[in-house]
Every structure is written in C-alpha cells, then in structure tokens.
Coordinates of C-alpha atoms in Angstrom, one line a residue:
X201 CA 29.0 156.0 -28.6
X202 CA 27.3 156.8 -25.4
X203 CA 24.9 154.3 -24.1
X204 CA 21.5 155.4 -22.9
X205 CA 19.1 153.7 -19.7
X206 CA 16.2 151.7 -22.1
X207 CA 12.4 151.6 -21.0
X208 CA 10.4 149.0 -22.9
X209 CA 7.2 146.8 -22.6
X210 CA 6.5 143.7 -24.4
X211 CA 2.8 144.1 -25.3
X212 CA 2.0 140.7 -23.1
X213 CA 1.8 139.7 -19.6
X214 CA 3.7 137.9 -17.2
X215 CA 1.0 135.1 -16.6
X216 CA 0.1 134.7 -20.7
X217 CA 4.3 134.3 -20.9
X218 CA 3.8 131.7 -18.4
X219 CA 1.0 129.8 -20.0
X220 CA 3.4 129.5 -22.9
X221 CA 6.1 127.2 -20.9
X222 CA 3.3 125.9 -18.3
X223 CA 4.6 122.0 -19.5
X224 CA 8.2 122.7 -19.5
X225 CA 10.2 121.1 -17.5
X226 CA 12.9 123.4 -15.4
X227 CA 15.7 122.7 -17.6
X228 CA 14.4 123.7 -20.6
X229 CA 15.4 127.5 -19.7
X230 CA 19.3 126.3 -19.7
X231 CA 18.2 125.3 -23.0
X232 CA 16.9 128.3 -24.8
X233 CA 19.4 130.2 -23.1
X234 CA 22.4 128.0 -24.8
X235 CA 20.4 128.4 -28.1
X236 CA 20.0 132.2 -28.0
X237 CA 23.7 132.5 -27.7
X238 CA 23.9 129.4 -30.8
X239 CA 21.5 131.7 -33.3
X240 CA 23.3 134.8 -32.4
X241 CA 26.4 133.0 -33.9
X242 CA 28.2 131.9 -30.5
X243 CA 30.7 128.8 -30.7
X244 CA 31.3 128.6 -26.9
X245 CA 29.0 128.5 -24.4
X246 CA 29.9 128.3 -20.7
X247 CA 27.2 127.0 -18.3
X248 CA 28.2 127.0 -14.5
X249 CA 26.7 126.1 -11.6
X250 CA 27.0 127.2 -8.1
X251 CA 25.0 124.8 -5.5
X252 CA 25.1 124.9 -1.8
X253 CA 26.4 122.6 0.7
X254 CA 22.7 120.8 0.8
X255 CA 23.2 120.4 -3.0
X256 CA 20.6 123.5 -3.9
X257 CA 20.7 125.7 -6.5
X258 CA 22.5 129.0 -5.5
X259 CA 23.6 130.6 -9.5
X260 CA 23.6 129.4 -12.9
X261 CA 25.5 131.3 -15.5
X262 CA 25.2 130.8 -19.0
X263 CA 28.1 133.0 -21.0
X264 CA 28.3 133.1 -24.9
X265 CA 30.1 134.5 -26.9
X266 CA 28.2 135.5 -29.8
X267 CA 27.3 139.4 -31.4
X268 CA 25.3 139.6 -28.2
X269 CA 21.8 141.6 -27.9
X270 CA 22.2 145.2 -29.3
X271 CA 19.1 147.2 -26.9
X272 CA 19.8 150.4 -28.7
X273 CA 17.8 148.9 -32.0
X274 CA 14.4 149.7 -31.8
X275 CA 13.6 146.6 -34.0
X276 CA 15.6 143.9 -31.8
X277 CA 13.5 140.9 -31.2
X278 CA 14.1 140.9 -27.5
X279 CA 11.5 144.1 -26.9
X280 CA 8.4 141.2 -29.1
X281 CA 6.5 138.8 -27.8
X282 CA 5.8 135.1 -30.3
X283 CA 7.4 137.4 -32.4
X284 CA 11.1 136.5 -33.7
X285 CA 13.8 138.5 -36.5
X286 CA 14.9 134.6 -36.8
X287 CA 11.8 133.3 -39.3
X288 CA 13.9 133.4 -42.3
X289 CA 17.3 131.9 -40.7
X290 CA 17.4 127.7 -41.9
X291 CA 20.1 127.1 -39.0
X292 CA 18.6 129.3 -36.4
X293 CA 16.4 127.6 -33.8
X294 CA 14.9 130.5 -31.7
X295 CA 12.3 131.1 -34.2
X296 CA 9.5 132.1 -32.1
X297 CA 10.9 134.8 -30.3
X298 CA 9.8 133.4 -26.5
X299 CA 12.6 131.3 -25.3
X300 CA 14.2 134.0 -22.8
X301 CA 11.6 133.9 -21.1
X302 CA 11.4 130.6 -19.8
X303 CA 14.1 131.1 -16.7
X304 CA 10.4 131.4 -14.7
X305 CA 10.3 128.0 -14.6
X306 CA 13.3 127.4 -12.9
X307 CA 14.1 130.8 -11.1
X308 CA 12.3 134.2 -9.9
X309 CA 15.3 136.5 -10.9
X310 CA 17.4 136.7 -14.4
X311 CA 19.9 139.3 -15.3
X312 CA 20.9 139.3 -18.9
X313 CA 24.4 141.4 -19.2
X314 CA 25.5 141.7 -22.7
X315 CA 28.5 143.2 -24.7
X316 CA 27.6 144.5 -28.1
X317 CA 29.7 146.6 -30.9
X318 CA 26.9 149.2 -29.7
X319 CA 27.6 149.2 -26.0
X320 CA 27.2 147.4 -23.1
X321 CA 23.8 146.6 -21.5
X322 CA 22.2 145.4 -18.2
X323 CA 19.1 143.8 -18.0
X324 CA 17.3 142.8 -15.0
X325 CA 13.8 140.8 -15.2
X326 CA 11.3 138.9 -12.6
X327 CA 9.5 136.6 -13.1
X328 CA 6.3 138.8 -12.4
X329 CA 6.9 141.5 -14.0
X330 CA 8.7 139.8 -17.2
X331 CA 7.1 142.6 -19.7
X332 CA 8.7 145.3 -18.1
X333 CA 12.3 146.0 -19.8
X334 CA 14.6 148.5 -18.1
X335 CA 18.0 148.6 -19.6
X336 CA 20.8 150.1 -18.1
X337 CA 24.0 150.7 -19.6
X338 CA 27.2 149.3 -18.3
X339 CA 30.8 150.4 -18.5
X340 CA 33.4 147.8 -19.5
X341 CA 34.8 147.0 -16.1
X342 CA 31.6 146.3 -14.4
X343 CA 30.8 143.6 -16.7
X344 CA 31.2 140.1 -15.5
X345 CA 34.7 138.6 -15.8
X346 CA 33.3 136.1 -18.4
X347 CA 33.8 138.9 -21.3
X348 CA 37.6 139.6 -20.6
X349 CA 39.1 137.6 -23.5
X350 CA 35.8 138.5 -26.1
X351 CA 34.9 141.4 -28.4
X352 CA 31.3 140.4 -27.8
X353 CA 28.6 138.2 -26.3
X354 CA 25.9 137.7 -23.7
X355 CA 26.1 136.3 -19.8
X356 CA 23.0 135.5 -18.3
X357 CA 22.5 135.0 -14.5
X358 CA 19.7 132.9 -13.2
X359 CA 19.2 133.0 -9.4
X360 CA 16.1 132.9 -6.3
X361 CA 15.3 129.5 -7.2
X362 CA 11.8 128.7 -7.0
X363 CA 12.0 125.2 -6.7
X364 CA 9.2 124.2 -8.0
X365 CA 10.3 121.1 -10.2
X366 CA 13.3 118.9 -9.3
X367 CA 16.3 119.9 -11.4
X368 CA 18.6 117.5 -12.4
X369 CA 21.7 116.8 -10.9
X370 CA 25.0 117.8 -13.4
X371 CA 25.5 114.3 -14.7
X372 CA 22.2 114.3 -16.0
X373 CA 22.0 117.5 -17.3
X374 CA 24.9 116.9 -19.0
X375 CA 23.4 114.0 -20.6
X376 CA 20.2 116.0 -21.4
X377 CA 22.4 118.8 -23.1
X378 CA 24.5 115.9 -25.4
X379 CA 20.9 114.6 -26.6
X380 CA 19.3 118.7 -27.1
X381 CA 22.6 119.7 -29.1
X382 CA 24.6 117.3 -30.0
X383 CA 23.4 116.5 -33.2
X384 CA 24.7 120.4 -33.9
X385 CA 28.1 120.0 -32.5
X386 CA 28.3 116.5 -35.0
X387 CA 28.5 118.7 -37.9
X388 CA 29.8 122.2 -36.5
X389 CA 32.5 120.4 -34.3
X390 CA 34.0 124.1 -34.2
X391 CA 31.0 125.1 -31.2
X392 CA 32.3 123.9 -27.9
X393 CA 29.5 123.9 -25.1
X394 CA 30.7 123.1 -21.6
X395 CA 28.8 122.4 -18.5
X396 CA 31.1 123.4 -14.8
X397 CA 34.0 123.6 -17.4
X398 CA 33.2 119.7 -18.6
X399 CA 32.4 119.6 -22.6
X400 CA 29.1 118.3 -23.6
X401 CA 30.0 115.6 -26.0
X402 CA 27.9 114.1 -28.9
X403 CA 25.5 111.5 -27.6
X404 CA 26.0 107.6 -28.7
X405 CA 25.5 107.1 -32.1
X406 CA 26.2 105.4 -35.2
X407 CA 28.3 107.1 -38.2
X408 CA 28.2 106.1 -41.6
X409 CA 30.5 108.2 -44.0
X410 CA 30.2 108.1 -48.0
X411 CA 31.4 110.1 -51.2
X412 CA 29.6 111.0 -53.8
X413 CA 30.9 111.9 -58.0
X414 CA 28.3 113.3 -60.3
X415 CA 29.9 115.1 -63.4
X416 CA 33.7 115.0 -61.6
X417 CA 31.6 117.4 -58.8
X418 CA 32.6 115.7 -55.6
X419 CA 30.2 115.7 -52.2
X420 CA 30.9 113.9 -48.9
X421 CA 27.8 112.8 -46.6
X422 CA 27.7 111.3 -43.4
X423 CA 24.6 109.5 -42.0
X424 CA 24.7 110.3 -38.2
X425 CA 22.0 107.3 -36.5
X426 CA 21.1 108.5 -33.0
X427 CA 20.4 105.5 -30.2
X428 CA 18.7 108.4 -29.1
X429 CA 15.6 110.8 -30.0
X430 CA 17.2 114.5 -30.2
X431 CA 15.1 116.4 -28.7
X432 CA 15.3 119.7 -30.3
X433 CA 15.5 118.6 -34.0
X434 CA 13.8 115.9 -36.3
X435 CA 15.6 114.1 -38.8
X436 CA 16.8 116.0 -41.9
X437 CA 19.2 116.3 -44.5
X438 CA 21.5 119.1 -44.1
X439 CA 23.6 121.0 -47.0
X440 CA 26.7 122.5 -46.4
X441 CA 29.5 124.4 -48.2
X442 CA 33.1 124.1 -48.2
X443 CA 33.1 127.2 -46.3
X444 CA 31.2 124.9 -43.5
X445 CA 28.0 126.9 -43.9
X446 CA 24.4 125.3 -44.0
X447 CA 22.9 126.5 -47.1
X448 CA 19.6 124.6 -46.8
X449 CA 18.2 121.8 -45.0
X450 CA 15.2 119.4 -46.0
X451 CA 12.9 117.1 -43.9
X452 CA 14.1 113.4 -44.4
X453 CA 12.1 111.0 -46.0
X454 CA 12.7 109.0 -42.7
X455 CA 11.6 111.0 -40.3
X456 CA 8.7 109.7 -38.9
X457 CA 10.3 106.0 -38.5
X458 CA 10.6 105.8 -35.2
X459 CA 12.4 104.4 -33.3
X460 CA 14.8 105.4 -36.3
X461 CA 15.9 108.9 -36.0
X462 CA 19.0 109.7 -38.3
X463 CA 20.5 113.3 -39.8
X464 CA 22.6 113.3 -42.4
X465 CA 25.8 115.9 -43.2
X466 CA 25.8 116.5 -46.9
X467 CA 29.0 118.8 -47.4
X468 CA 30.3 120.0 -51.0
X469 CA 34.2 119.5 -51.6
X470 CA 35.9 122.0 -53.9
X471 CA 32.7 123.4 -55.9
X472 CA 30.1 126.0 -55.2
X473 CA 27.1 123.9 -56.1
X474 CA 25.5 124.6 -52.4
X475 CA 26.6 128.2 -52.3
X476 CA 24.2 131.2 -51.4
X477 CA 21.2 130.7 -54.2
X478 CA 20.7 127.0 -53.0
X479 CA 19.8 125.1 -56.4
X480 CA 19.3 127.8 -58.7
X481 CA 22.7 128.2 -59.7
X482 CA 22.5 127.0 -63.6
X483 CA 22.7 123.6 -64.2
X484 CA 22.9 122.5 -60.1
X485 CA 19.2 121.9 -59.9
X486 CA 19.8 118.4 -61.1
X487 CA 22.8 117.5 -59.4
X488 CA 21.3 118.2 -56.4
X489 CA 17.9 116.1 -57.2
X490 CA 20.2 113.1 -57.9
X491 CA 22.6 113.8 -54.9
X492 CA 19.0 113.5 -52.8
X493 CA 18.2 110.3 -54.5
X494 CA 21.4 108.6 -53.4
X495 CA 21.3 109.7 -49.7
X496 CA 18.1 108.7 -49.8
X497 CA 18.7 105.3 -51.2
X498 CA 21.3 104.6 -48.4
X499 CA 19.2 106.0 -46.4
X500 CA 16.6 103.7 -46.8
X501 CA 19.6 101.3 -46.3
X502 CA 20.7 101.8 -43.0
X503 CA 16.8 102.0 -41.6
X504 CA 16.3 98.6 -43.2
X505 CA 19.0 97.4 -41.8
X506 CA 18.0 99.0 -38.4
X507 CA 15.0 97.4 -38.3
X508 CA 16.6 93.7 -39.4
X509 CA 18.9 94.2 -36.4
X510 CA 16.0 95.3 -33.8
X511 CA 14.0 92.9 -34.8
X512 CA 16.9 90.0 -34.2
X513 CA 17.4 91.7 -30.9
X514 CA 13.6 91.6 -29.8
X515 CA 13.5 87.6 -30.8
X516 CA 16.5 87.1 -28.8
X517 CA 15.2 88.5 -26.2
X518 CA 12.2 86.8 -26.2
X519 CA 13.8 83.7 -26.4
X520 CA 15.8 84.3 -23.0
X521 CA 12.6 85.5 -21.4
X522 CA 11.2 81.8 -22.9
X523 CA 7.9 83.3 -24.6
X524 CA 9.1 80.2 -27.5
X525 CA 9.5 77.6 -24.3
X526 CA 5.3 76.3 -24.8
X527 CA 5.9 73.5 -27.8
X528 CA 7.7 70.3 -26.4
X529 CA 7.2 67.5 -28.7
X530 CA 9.5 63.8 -28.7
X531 CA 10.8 65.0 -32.1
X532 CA 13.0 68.0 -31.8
X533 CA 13.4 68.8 -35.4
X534 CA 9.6 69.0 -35.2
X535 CA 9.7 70.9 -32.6
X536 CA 12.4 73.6 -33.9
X537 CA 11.0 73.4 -36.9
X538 CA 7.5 75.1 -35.7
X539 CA 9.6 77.6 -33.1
X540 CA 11.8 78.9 -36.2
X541 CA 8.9 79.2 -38.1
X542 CA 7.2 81.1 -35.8
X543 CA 10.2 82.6 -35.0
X544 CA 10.1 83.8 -38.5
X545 CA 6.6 85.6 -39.0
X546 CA 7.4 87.6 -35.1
X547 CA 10.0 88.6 -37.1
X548 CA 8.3 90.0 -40.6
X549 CA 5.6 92.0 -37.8
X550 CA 8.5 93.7 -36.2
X551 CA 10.2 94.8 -39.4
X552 CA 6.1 96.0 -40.6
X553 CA 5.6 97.9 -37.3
X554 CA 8.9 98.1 -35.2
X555 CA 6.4 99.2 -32.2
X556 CA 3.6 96.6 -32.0
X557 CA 5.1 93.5 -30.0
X558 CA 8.1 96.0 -28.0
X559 CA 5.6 98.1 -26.0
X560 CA 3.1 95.0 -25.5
X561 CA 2.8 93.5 -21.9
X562 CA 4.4 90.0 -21.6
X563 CA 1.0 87.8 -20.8
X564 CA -0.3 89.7 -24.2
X565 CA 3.1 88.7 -26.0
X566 CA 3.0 85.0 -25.1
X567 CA -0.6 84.8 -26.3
X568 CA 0.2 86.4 -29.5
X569 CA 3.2 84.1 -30.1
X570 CA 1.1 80.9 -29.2
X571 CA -1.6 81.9 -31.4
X572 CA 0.6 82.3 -34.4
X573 CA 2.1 78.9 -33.7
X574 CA -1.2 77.8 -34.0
X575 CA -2.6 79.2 -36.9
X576 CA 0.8 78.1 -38.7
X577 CA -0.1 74.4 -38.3
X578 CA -3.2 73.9 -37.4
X579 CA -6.1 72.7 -39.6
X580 CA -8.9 73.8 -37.2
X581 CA -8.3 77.3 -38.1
X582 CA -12.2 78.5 -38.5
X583 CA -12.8 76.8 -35.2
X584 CA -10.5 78.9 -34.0
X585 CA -11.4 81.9 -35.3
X586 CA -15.0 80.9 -34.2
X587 CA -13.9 81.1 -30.5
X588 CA -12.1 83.9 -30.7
X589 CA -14.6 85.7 -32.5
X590 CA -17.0 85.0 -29.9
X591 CA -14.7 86.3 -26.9
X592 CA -14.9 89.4 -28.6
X593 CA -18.2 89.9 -28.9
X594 CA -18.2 89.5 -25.0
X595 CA -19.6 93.0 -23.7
X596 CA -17.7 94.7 -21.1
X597 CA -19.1 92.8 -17.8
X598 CA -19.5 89.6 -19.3
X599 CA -15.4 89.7 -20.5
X600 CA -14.6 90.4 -16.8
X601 CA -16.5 87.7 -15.4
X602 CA -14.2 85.1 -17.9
X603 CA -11.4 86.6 -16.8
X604 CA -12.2 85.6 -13.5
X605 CA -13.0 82.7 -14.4
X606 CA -9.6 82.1 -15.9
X607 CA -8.1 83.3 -12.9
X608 CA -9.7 80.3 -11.1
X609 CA -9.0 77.6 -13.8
X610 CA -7.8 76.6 -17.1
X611 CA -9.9 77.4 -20.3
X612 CA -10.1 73.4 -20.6
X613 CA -11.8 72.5 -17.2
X614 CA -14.2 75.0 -18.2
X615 CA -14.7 73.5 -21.4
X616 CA -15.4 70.3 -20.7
X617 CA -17.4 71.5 -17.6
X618 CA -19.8 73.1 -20.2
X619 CA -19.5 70.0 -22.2
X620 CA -21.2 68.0 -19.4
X621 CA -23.6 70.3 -18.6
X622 CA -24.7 70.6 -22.8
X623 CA -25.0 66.6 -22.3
X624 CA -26.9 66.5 -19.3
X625 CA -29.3 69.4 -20.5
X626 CA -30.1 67.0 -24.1
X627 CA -30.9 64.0 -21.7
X628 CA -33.6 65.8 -19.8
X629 CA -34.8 67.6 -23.5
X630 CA -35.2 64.1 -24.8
X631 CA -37.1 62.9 -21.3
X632 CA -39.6 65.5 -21.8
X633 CA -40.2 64.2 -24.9
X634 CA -40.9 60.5 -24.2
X635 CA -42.9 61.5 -21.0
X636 CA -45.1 63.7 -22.6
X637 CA -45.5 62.7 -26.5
X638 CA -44.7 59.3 -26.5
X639 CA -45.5 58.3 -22.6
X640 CA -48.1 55.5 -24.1
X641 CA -45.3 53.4 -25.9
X642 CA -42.9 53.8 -23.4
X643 CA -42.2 50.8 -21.1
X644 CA -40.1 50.5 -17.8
X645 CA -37.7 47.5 -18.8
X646 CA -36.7 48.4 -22.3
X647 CA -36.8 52.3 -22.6
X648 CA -36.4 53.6 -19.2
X649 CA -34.4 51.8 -17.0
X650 CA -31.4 51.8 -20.1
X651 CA -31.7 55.9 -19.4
X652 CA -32.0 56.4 -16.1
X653 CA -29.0 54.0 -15.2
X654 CA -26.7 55.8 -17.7
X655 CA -27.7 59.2 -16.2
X656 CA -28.4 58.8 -12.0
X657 CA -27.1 62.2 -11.4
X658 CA -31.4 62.8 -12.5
X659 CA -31.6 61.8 -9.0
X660 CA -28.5 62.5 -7.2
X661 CA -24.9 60.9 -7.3
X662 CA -25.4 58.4 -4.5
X663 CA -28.1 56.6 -6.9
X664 CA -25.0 55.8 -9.2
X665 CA -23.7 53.0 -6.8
X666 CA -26.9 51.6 -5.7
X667 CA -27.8 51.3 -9.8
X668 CA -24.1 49.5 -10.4
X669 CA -24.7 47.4 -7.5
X670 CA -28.5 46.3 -8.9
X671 CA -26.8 45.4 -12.0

C-alpha cells in the first residue's frame, strides 16, 4: 500500500509541552525514548552516541525494534496530547501519552523514522513548533541502516544540542539506564538494551529465589532487593505465565519502606492459573490469595532482616567514628556494660525508623547517644528532663544567645557561674532584711562582722585579704 505525506496538530502548544518536563533533567528524553520502543513490544534497543573531539554532543540515536508507530491510523496516540492508547496495558509504562516529547530538554531537533507493516514514515519535529506533525513517507532504502536486519521498528535521531543542562558522560548514563530498567531486564532477560554497543546490565542487587506447592500447582518467585531506588517503578509483585507474560501486577505491601525497595517475580510452572482472566479462572481465586500470603510472609522476611543488618552497619559505624568513646570508667565491664546497652536501644530506634539517626548531623548524634546513656542509668531523670524542658521553651533569640554561650564555654562553668551569682544575690536579700526590719537588734561584733567577712566581694575582692589578715 501506498503511503501518503500526513498533516496533523496536537491540540497543545509548544511552551504548555514544555511546562510538562520543566524539572526533567536532560536524560530523561533517552529515557522515554527507550520506553516507547519497550511498550511498543521492542526487545532490543540501540542507543549510540556521537560526540566531538571537545567531548560535545553531536547525534544520539535511539533504534528499536518494536511494531513501530503506524501514522496512517487516525487514532495512533502519537497525534494526542496527556492522552495515551496505553491506559489499560499492566506492563506498559508510557501511560500518559507525553514522553516523545521530552527530547526539548536535551536537543532543538528530533527525527522519528519508523518502519511499520503499514509503511514507512518520516517525522521531523522542533522543539518550537512540537504540535505541528508533518509526515512524510519514506521508501525502504532511504531508511537508516539500523532497520536492515528488522521487519519493523522505530529510529529516533536527536541532534542541535541546546546545552542547557550538563549531560552525563557514558559511564554514567550507563549507570542511570541499569537503575531506570533494569529491574525489567531482571525478569524479561530476553530485552537486551545497549548503550555505544555496551549492554546495560541489571544494577547491584540481592536475589532470593523460592518455590511454592499449593494443591500439586507449582509457582517459582524470586525476591529481587535493589541497593538501589529504581527510578521508574515502585516495588510490586509481578505475575507471570509460563508463556513469560505479565498477567497482573500488584503494589507490594513493602513499598513505602524505604530505604527497602524490592520487586518480586512470581512465575507459574506448568499450569494456567495466571493465564488471560487473572484470578477468575474457577477455583484460582484462592490459590492466588494464599500464594500472596506467602510472598508476603517472606517478604516481610527479608525487610526484617534488611533492617537488622542496616542497623548493625550504622552501630558499627558509629563505633569507628567513636560517637560510644564518652564513658571511661576504672571498671571495664562497667563500662561495656553501659556502651552495649546503649548500644542496644540505638539499635531498636533504627530498626523503628531506619531514617532518624542516618540522616542526623554528627554533633546531633553524639548528643542523642549520650543522652540515652543517661537516661539508662541515671536516677536524676526528672532533673533531667527539667533542664531540657526548659531549653526548649527558650524562644528563638534567647536559644541563640546559649549557643553562644556554649561556643565560649562548657555548660558546667556556666552552671556553677550562675550558682555563685544565686548565692551572692540571697546574701544581699537577707542584708536588706536585717538592715531594714531588724537594724535595732543587730550588733557589729556578733551579727555583722561574721557576714561581711564570709562575703568581701560586698566591697570588692582586695577586702578579702585585708579581712584574713585582721583575723
């Protein structure tokens, strides 16, 4: 069949498509890129770039090879804005029908050529003028060399950098692309994405395999725990058929435990209990409900586990940073004995809230540690309590002025500095009173001179020697 030039418009314009990726980071257009060719069934993606000799960016190329982007169907998701045929697909990720548009944020010029059972089309966009679409057809030999060995698929060229935001060097991206998709290439091993002809492999992780019987039905899962946060999928539970199809994925009950992210491959072996009608084939509804309840119970698990292992890992840090090193006492079983046991509760806060003492400053660390040493052993606790309570009533310019304060000197010079000065302030209360309600009783010899040479300072300190010296 003969194809025919294409005029479209996307209802939208070029600065509302910007204000959708106004936070994204240059990047992210290799990434929707890679994952248009992914929903459109690819397994190979090529991503090459060409830089010049001062390491710029000259051309990007991102080939798949999936059913590629049929133009001559009026209802093809590429003419829509926020708008994507994708809703209803549980493995597809382009659901919101913007993601080509994103190479703005990297470059000003984007050709999308693309070989379809249809025809072959040509489509070239800028970035300011990204709702006009004029397709061109193509004939088979002008098409980029990229298509020779494939039926169909889709090669998109990216160049006129605007350099706007630094892009990563290759190594990184690399790394970047392992995190975005290689939690899919864990449990679709059959997609191969390669960056400059390198594969992008799955990012460091640990891999728990199990098996599962329920009525002589048999299921393998893996648990896949990620050292690091995916960035383009949270943590679920994924179903698939012997056919290596996803039939349905669910939210994990673990997925807002960070930092614990984890996905886990739930694959049927011989049996058709995940087939098409997920669950509703007669009698499956409660194989799968207890096939949940055991991945969930391992689940739960690892993440305990996780956070038993963090926590030992934060302690020992601590310990080599010597945030334990402020108790020294002659008896060193005493001594270990109050470390270890506060050693012990740092220990049950991290497994409550793995994030409270990790992203705490070290001077606020220490301080925490020393004041649960304290309140483990000591039996001044409300006095305690009393002092702290009162620093925190402190109002904003009165807290900086301690801390100031601190800066200068210990908390104990200032203590018993106030000490002396709550002394001295009684003596003079309790002069007052003899000198003005009891000044007709009061004699020189026996009442006075007893005061006066216990507290010279009344008339300066060179008095205190010429009292001693009396004496």
């Amino acid at each position: 069949m003969e194809s025919k030039k294409i005029s479209k418009v996307v209802e939208i314009t070029s600065e509302a498509i910007k204000k959708k990726f106004q936070n994204a980071e240059p990047e992210k257009a290799i990434f929707e890129l890679t994952w248009n060719g992914l929903d459109a069934g690819a397994n190979l993606i090529e991503i090459n770039i060409e830089r010049n000799d001062l390491d710029g960016l000259e051309l990007i190329t991102i080939f798949d090879n999936g059913s590629g982007i049929d133009f001559s169907n009026d209802n093809n998701g590429f003419f829509k804005f926020d708008v994507s045929n994708k809703k209803n697909m549980i493995d597809a990720h382009g659901k919101d029908g913007i993601g080509r548009f994103s190479f703005h944020r990297l470059c000003h010029d984007a050709t999308w050529f693309t070989k379809t059972l249809s025809g072959n089309f040509k489509l070239p966009l800028n970035e300011s003028s990204m709702q006009n679409l004029n397709i061109e057809p193509v004939n088979m030999e002008k098409l980029p060399k990229d298509f020779k060995n494939h039926t169909t698929g889709t090669l998109v060229e990216l160049k006129n950098f605007s350099g706007k935001k630094t892009f990563p060097n290759n190594e990184v991206l690399r790394d970047k692309l392992s995190v975005e998709f290689g939690w899919l290439i864990a449990f679709k091993p059959d997609i191969k994405i390669r960056l400059n002809d390198i594969a992008i492999n799955i990012p460091n992780k640990e891999e728990i395999k199990s098996l599962i019987e329920i009525d002589g039905f048999k299921f393998d899962y893996s648990i896949f725990r990620w050292f690091e946060k995916p960035t383009s999928e949270q943590s679920y539970l994924y179903f698939i058929n012997e056919k290596n199809q996803l039939c349905d994925k669910e939210l994990s009950k673990f997925n807002k435990k960070p930092p614990f992210y984890a996905s886990v491959i739930i694959k049927s072996i011989n049996n058709n209990i995940f087939d098409n009608e997920f669950g509703e084939l007669e009698g499956n509804e409660g194989k799968i409900i207890e096939i949940k309840e055991i991945v969930n119970t391992h689940l739960k698990e690892v993440y305990e586990n996780f956070l038993r292992v963090s926590a030992d890992n934060l302690i020992n840090d601590f310990d080599e940073k010597g945030y334990f090193n402020y108790f020294h006492d002659h008896d060193k079983d005493y001594e270990n004995w109050r470390i270890n046991a506060t050693k012990q509760i740092v220990k049950e806060i991290c497994l409550k809230d793995p994030f409270f003492l990790k992203n705490l400053k070290e001077k606020p660390t220490k301080i925490l540690i020393r004041l649960i040493d304290r309140l483990l052993i000591s039996n001044e606790n409300d006095a305690l309590f009393e002092v702290l309570n009162e620093v925190l009533e402190l109002d904003e310019n009165s807290l900086n002025s301690f801390s100031k304060l601190l800066q200068r000197t210990k908390l104990e010079n200032i203590v018993k500095t106030i000490e002396v000065i709550s002394q001295r302030l009684e003596v003079i209360r309790k002069l007052k009173i003899l000198m003005r309600e009891k000044y007709k009783n009061i004699l020189e010899t026996p009442d006075l001179q007893s005061i006066i040479e216990s507290n010279t300072w009344l008339f300066g300190d060179q008095y205190a020697v010429l009292g001693q010296e009396e004496d």
